[in-house]
Short mmCIF file of C-alpha atoms in Angstrom, two decimals:
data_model
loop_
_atom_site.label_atom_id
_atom_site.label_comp_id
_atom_site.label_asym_id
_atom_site.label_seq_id
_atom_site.Cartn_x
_atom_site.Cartn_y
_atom_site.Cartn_z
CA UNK Q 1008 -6.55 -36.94 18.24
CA UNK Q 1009 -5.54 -36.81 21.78
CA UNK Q 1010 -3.47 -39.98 23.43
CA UNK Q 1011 -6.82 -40.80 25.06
CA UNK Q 1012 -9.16 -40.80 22.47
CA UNK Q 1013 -7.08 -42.98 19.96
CA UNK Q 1014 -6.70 -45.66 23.13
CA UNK Q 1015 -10.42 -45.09 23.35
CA UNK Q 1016 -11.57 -45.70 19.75
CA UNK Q 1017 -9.25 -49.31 19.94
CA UNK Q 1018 -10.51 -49.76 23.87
CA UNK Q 1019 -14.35 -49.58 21.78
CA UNK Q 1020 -13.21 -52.22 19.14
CA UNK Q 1021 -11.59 -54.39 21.70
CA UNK Q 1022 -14.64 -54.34 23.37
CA UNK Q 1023 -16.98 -55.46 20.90
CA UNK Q 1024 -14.12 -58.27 19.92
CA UNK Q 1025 -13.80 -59.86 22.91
CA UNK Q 1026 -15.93 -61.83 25.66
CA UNK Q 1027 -17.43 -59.53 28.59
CA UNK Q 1028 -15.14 -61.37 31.12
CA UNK Q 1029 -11.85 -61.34 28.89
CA UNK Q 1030 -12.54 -57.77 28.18
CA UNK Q 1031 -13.11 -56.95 32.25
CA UNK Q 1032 -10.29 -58.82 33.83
CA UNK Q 1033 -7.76 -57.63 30.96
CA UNK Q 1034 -8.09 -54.79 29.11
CA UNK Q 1035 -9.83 -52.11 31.07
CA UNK Q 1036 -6.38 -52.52 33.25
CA UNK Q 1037 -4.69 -50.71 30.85
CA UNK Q 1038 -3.66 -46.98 30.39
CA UNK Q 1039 -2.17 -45.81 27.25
CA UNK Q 1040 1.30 -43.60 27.96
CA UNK Q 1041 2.76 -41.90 25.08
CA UNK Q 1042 2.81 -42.33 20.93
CA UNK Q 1043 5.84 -41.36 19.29
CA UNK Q 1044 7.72 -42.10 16.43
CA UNK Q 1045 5.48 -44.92 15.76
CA UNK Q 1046 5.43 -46.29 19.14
CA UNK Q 1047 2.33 -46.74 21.39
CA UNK Q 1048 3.32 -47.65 24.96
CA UNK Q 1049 0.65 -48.96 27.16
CA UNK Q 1050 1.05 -49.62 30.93
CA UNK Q 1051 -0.16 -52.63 33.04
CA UNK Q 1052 -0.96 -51.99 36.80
CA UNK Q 1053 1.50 -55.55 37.09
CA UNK Q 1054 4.22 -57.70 35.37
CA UNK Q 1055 1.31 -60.57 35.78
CA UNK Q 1056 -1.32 -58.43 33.96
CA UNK Q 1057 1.59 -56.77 31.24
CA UNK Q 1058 2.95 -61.16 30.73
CA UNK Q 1059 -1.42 -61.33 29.65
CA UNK Q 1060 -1.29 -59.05 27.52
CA UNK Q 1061 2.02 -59.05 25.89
CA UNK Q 1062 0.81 -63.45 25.19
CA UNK Q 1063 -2.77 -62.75 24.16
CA UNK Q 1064 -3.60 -59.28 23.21
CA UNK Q 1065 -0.64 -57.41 21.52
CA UNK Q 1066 -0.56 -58.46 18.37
CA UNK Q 1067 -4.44 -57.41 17.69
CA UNK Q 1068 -3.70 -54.12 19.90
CA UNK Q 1069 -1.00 -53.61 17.17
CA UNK Q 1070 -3.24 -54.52 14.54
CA UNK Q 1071 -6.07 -52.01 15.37
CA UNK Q 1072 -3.79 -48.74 16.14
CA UNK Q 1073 -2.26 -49.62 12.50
CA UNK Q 1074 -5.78 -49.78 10.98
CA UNK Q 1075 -7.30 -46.15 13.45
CA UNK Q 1076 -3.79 -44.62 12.02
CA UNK Q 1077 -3.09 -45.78 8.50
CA UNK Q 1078 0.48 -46.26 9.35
CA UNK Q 1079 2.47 -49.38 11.14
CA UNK Q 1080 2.52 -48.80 14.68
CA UNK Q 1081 4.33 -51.06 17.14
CA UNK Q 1082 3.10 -51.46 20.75
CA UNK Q 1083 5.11 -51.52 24.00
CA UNK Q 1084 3.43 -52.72 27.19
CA UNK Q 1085 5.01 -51.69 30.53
CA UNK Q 1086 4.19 -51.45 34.34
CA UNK Q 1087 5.53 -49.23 37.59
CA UNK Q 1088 8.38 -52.06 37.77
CA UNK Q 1089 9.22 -51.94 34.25
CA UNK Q 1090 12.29 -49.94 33.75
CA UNK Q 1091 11.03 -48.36 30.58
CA UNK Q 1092 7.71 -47.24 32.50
CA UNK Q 1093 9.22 -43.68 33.45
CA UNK Q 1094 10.65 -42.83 30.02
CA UNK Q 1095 6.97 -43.18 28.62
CA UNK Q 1096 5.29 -41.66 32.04
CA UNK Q 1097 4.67 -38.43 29.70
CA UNK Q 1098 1.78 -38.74 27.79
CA UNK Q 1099 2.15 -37.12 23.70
CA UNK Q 1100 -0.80 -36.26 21.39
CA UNK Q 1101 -1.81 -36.62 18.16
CA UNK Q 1102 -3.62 -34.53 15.55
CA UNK Q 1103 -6.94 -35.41 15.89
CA UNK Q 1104 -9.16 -35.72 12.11
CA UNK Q 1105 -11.97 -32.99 11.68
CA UNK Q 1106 -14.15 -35.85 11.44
CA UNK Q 1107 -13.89 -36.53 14.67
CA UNK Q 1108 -13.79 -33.23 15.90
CA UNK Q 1109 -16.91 -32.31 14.62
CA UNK Q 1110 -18.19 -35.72 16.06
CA UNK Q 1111 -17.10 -34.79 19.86
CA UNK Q 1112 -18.92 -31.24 19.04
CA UNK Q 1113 -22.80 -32.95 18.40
CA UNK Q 1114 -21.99 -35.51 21.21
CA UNK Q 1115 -24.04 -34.73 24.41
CA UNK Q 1116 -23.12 -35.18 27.89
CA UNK Q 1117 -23.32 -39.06 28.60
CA UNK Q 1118 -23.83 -38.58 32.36
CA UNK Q 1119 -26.05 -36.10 33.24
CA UNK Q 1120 -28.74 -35.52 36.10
CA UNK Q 1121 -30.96 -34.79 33.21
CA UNK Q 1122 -31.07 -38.90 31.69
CA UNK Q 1123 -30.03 -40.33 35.05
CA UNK Q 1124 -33.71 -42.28 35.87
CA UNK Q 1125 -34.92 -41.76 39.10
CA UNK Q 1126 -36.84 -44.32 41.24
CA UNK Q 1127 -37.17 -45.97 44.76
CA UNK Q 1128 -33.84 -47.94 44.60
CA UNK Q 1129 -31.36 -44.38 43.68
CA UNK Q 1130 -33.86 -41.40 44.89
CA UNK Q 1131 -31.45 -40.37 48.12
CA UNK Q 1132 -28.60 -40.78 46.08
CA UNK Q 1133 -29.74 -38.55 43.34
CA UNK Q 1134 -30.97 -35.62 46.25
CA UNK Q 1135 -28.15 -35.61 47.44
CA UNK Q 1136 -25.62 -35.74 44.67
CA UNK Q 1137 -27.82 -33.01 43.30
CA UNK Q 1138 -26.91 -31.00 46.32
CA UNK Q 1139 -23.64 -31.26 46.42
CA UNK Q 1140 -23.79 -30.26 42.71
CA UNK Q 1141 -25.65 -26.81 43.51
CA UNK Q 1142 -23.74 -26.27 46.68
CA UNK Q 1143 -20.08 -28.39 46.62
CA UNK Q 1144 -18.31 -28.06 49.93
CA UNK Q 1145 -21.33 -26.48 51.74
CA UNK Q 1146 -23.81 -29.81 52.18
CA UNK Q 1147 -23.21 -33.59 52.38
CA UNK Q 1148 -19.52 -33.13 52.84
CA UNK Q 1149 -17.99 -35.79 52.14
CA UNK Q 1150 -20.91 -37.72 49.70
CA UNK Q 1151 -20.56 -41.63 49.80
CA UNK Q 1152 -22.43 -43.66 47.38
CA UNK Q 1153 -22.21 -47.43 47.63
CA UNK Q 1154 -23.64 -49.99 46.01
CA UNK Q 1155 -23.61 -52.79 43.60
CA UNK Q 1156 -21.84 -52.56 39.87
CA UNK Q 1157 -23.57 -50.83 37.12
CA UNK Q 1158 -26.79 -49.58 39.46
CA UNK Q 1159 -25.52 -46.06 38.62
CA UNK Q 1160 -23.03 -44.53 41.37
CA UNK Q 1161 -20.22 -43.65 38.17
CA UNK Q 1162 -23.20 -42.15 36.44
CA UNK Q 1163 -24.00 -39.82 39.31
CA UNK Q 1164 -20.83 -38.54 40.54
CA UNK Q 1165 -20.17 -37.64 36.65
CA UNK Q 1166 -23.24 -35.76 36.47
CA UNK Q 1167 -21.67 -34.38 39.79
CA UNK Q 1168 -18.91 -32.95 37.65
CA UNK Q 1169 -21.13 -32.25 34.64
CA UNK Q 1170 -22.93 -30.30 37.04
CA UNK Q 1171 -20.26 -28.38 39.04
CA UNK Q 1172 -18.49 -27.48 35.91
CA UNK Q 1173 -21.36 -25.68 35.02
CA UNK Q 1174 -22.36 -24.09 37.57
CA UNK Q 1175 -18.77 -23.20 39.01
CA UNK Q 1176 -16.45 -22.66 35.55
CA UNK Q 1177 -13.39 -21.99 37.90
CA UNK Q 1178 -13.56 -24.58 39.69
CA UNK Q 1179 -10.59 -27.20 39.62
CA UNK Q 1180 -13.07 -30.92 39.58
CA UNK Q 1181 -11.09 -34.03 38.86
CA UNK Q 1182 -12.68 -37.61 38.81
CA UNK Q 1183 -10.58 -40.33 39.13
CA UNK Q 1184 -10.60 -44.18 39.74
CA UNK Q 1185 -8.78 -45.12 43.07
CA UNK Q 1186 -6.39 -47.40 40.91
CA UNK Q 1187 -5.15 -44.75 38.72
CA UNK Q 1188 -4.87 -42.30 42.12
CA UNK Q 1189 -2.57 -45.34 43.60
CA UNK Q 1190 -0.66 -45.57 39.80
CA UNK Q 1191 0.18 -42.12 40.10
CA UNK Q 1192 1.16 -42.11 43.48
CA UNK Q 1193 3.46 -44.74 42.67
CA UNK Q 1194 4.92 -43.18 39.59
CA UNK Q 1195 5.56 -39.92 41.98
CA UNK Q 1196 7.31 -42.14 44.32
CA UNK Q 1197 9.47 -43.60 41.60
CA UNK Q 1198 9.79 -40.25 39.86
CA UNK Q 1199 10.69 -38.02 43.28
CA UNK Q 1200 8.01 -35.91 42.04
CA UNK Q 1201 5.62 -36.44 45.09
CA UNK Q 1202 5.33 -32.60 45.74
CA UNK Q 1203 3.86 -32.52 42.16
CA UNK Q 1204 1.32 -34.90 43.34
CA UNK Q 1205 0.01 -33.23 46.46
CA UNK Q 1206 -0.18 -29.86 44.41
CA UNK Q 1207 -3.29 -31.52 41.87
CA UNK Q 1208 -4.95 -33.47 44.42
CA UNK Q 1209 -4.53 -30.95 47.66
CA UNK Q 1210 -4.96 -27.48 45.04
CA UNK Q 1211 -8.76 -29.23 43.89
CA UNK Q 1212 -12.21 -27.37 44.43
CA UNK Q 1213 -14.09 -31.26 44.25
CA UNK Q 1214 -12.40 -34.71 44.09
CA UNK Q 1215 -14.18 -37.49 43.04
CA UNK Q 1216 -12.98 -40.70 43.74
CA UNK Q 1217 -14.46 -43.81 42.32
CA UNK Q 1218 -14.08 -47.52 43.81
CA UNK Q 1219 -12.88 -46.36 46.98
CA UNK Q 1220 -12.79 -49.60 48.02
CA UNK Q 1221 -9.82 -50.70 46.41
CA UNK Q 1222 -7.58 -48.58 48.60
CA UNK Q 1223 -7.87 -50.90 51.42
CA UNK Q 1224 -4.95 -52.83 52.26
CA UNK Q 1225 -2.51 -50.34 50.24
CA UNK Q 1226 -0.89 -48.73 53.45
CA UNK Q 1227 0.63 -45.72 51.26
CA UNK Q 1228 -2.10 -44.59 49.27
CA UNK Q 1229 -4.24 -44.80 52.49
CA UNK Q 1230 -2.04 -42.60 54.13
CA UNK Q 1231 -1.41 -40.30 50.83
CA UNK Q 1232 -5.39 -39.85 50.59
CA UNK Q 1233 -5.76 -39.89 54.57
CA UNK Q 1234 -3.87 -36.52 54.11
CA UNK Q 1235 -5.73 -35.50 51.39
CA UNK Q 1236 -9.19 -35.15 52.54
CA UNK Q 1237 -8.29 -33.63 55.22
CA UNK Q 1238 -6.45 -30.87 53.39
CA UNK Q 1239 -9.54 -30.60 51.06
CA UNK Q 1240 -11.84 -31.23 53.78
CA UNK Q 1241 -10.60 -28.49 56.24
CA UNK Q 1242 -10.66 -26.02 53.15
CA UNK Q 1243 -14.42 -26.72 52.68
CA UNK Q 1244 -13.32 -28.50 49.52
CA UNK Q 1245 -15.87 -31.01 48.17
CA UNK Q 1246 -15.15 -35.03 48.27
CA UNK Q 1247 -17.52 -37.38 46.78
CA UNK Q 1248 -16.60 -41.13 47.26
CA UNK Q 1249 -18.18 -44.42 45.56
CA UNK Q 1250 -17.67 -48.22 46.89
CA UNK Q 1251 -19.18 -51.75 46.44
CA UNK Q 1252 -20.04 -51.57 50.37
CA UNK Q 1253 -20.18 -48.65 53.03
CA UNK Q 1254 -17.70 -47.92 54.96
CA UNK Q 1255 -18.25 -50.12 58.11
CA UNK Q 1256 -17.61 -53.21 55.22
CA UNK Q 1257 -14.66 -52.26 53.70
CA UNK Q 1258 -11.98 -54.47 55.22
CA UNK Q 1259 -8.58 -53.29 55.80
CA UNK Q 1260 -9.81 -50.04 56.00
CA UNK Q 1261 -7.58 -47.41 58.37
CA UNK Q 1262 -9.99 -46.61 61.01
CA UNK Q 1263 -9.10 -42.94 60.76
CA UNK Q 1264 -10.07 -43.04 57.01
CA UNK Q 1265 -13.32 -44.99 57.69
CA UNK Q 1266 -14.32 -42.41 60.51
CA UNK Q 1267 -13.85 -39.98 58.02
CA UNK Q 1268 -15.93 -41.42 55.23
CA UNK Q 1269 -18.65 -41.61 57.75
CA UNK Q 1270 -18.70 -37.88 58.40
CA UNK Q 1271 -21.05 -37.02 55.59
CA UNK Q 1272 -23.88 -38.24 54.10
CA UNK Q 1273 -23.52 -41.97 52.91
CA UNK Q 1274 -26.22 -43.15 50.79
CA UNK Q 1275 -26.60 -46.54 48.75
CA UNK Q 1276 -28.09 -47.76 45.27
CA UNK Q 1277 -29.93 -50.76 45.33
CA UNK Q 1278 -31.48 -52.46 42.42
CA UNK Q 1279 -33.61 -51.19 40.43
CA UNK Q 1280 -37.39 -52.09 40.58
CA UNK Q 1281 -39.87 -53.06 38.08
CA UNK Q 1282 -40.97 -49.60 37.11
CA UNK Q 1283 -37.64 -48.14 37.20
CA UNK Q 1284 -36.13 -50.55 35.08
CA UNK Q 1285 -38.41 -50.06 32.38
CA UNK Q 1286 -37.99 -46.15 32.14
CA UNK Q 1287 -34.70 -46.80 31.97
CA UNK Q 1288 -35.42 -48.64 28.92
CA UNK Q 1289 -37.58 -46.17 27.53
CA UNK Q 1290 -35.04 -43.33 28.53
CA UNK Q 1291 -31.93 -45.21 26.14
CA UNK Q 1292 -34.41 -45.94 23.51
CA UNK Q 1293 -34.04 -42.22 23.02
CA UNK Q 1294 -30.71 -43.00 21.41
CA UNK Q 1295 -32.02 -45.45 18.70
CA UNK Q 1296 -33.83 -45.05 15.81
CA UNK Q 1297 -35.66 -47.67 15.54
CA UNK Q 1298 -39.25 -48.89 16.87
CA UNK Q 1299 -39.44 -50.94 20.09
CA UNK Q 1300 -42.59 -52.68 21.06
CA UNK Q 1301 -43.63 -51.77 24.34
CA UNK Q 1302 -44.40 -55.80 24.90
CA UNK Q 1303 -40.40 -55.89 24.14
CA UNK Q 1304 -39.37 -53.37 26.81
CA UNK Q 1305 -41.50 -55.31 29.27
CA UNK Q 1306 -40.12 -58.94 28.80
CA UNK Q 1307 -36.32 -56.95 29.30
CA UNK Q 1308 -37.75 -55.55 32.54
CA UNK Q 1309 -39.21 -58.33 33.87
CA UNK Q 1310 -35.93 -60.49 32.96
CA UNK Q 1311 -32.95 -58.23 33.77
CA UNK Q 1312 -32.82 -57.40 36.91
CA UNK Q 1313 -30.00 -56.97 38.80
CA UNK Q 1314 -28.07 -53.73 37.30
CA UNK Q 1315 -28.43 -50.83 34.70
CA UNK Q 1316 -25.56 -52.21 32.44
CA UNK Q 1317 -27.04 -54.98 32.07
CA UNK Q 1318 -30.39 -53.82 30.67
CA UNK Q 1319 -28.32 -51.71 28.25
CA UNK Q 1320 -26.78 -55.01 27.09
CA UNK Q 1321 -30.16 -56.34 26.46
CA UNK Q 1322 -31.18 -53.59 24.45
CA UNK Q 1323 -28.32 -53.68 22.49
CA UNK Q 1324 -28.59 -57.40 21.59
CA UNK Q 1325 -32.01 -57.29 20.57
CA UNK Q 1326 -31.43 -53.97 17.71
CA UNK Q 1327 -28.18 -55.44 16.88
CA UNK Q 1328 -30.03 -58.51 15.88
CA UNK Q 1329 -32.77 -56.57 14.34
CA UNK Q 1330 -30.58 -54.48 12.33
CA UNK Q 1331 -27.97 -56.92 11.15
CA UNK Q 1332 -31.19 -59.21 10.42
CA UNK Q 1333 -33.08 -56.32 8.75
CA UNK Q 1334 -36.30 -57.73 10.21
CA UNK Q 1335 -38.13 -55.44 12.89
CA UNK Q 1336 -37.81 -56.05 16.65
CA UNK Q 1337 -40.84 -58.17 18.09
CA UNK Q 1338 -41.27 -60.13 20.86
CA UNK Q 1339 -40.19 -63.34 19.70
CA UNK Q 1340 -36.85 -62.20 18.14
CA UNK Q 1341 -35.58 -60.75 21.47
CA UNK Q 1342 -36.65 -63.70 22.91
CA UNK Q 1343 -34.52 -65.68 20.89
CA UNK Q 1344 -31.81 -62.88 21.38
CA UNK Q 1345 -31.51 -62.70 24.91
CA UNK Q 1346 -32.05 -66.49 25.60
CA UNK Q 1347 -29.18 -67.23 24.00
CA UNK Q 1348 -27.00 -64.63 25.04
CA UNK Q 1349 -27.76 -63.73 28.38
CA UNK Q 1350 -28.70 -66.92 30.29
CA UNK Q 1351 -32.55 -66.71 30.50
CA UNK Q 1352 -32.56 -70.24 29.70
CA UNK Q 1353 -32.14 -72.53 32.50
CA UNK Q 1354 -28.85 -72.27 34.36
CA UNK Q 1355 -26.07 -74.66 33.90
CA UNK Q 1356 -25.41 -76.35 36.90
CA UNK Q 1357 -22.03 -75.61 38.45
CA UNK Q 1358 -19.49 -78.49 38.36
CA UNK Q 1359 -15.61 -79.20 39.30
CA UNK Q 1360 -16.00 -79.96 35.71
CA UNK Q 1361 -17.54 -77.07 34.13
CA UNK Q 1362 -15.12 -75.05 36.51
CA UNK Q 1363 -12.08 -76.80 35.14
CA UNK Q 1364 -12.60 -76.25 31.86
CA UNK Q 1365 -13.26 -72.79 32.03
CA UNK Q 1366 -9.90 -72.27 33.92
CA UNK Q 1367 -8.05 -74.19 31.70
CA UNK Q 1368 -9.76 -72.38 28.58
CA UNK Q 1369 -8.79 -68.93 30.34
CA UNK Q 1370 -5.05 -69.85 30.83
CA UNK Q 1371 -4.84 -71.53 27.50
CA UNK Q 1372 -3.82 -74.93 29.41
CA UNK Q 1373 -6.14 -78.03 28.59
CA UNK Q 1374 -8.37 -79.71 31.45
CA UNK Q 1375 -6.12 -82.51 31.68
CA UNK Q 1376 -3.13 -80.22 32.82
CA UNK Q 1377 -4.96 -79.04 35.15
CA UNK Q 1378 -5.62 -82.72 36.16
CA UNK Q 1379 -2.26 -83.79 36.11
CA UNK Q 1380 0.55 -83.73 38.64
CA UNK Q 1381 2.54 -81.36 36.52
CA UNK Q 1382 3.44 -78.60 39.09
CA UNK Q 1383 4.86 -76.13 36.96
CA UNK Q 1384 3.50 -72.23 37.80
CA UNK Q 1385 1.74 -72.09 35.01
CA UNK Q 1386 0.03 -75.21 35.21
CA UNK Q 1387 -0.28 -74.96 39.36
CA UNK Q 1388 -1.39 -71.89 39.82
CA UNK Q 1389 -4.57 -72.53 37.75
CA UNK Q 1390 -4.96 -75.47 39.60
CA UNK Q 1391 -5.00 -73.76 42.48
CA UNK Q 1392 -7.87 -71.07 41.08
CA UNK Q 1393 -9.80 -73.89 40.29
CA UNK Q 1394 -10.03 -75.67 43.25
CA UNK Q 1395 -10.58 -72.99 45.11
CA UNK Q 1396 -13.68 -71.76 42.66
CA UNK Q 1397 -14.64 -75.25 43.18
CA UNK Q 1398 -15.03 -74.72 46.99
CA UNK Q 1399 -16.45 -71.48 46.75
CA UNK Q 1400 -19.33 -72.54 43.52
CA UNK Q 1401 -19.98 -76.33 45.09
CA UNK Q 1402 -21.28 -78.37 47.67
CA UNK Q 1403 -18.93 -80.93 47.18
CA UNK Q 1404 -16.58 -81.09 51.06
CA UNK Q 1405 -13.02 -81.05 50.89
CA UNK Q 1406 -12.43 -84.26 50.68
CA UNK Q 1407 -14.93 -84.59 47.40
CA UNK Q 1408 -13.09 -81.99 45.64
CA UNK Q 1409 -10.02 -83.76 46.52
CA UNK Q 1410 -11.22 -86.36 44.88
CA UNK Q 1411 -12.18 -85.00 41.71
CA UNK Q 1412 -8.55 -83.51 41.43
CA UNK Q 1413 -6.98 -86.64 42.47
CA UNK Q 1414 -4.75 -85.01 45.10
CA UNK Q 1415 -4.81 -85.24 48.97
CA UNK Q 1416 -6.83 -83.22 51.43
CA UNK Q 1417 -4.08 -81.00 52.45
CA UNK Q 1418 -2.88 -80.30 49.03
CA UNK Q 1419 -6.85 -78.78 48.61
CA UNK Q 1420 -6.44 -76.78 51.89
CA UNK Q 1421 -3.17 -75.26 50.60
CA UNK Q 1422 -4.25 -74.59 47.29
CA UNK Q 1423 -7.31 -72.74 48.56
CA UNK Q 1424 -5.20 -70.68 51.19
CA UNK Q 1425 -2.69 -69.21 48.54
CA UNK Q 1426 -5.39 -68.12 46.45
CA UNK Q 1427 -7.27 -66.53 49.37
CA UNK Q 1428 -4.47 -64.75 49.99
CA UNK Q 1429 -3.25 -63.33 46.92
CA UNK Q 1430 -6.56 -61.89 46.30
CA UNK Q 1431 -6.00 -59.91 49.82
CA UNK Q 1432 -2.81 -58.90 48.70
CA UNK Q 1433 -3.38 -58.05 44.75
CA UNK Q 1434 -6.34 -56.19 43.73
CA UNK Q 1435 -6.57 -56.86 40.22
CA UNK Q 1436 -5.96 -60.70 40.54
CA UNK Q 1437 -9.22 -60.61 43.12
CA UNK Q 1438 -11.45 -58.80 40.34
CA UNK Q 1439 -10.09 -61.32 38.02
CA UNK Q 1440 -11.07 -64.44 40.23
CA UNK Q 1441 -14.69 -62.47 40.65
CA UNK Q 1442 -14.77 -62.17 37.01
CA UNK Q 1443 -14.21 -65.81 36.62
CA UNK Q 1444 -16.72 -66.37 39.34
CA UNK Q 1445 -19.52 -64.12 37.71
CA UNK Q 1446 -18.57 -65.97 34.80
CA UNK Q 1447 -19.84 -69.10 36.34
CA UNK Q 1448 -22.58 -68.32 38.12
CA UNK Q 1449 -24.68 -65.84 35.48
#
């Protein structure tokens, strides 16, 4: 098996292991490097993300390759700053099992056009990544889809690819996630192999860039992609973006980038409606075999609303249930499966309290650290994260929260300021405080 597909088969295990939010803010940060001689080396965008892992997650990482490849396997985690990062850079392979094989050969496409579901909320989006699919370079050049996550913008710009492959076998199509375009620009840097670089980004027939957005504020990968789009661009070269907000939103944005992004057709998602989200359950039941009341699919609908993934999830709870339960799937059962699971029960109201303990649970610290007047990083900094959640999730005034935390209004201020701006500054420690937020307030 390829490097990637052994990291993928533990990423899938790792997945079902772990919380949604521990799984998020941790693990989908990693890339897998190399595996030789019994070694897997992994790499961490950050020494904050690589200390995570290496305290919480290694040992069961180590556990599972052992397990996927019958034979002890020791992990190394590393990032750019990591000395050992460039002797891994180059990723190895493995011999992958017939099974397997044979497995990848019966898959279908997971992102097509053909099971992406169509309605009021995605139909301009779909037209016109359909376009750009039968004509790259020639319409809606560059394409930029925004919206919120899991309404579908990965799914389309896939298909995109799916598509364009097709139709154009020659053509060089590379999708990539703007955090793994900045990781490799980095690694050039740090490898003096820029020139490599710019030849498989600048050579490319389509580029497709996801979460656009998280460019903003690096000044060197702005000005690394500022150069190329244009090359692409002025070579009639397809681009297709995606971002949480359009371009206008995107703060820290170069203005000569977010002129360019505007020079095509920019189109958003939105939430799916009523209708929509139910064909989208009857398009996934496709996968199953296994009978779903249509009364079922209706109380999903009706209750799941804000994204695609999230319907899937629902889905997924109630035949998991049904199966491990070998009962069959009826109204009341994914009642009882999605009101415990996924918060249709009344929400819990949001508290310094509840916040607290969350925090402390997620940095393995107890409440009353958190409470204390221990100022030690790795009692502080949580601290800080929680006071600042508390601000953001409350109604309580400064001078309330500062006295829940039993410190003085200034100490609040600064706590809330340094946590402001390290999410400016660090990308992946923002997505982890809005995983701690969504966290809260699903």
């Amino acid at each position: 098996m390829t490097l990637d597909s052994l990291w993928d088969r533990i990423d899938t295990k790792l997945k079902k292991e772990l919380s949604t939010i521990f799984y998020n803010t941790w693990i989908t940060q990693l890339t897998p490097l190399a595996f030789q001689d019994g070694l897997f080396v992994l790499s961490a965008p950050n020494a904050f993300i690589k200390n995570i892992i290496d305290g919480r997650y290694k040992e069961r990482i180590g556990e599972l390759l052992t397990e996927e490849t019958g034979a002890r396997v020791r992990l190394l985690v590393t990032e750019p700053d990591d000395p050992a990062y460039a002797q891994y850079k180059e990723k190895k392979t493995v011999a992958p099992p017939k099974k397997e094989r044979d497995k990848a050969q019966k898959d279908p496409a997971r992102y097509t056009f053909s099971n992406f579901v169509r309605g009021k909320s995605n139909e301009l989006a779909y037209a016109g990544s359909l376009a750009v699919a039968d004509r790259p370079g020639a319409v809606y050049n560059p394409l930029f889809l925004y919206g919120g996550v899991g309404l579908g913008k990965t799914h389309l710009m896939k298909a995109c690819a799916d598509a364009i492959q097709q139709n154009f076998p020659n053509y060089k199509v590379v999708y990539v996630p703007s955090e793994q375009f900045t990781n490799e620009l980095v690694a050039s840097i740090q490898e003096n192999k820029n020139e490599e670089f710019r030849r498989k980004y600048r050579s490319l027939d389509v580029l497709i860039m996801d979460d656009i957005q998280f460019i903003a504020g690096k000044e060197a990968t702005q000005e690394e992609f500022f150069h190329t789009f244009n090359d692409l661009y002025n070579a009639n070269k397809q681009i297709i973006m995606s971002s949480d907000k359009p371009p206008h939103e995107i703060r820290t944005l170069e203005d000569r980038l977010r002129s360019r992004f505007e020079m095509g057709l920019i189109t958003d998602i939105g939430e799916p409606d009523y209708e929509t989200r139910l064909a989208i359950l009857q398009e996934k039941l496709t996968a199953y075999a296994i009978p779903i009341p249509e009364d079922v699919l209706q109380y999903i609908a009706t209750n799941i609303k804000s994204n695609v993934r999230e319907l899937e999830g629902a889905l997924t709870k109630v035949i998991a249930q049904a199966k491990i339960t070998q009962t069959p799937v009826t109204l009341a059962s994914a009642q009882n499966a999605l009101e415990r699971t996924l918060g249709l029960r009344p929400k819990e109201p949001i508290t310094v309290e509840r916040i607290v303990e969350y925090v402390a649970r997620e940095y393995q610290i107890t409440p009353q650290d958190i409470y204390s007047k221990n100022r030690s990083r790795n009692i502080a900094y949580p601290r800080q994260i929680s006071m600042y959640l508390s601000r953001e999730l409350t109604d309580l005034s400064l001078i309330k929260i500062a006295g829940r935390f039993e410190k003085d209004h200034s100490t609040i201020i600064y706590g809330i300021d340094k946590i402001k701006k390290d999410m400016e500054e660090d990308e992946s420690f923002a997505r982890h405080i809005r995983n701690l937020r969504g966290y809260l307030t699903k």
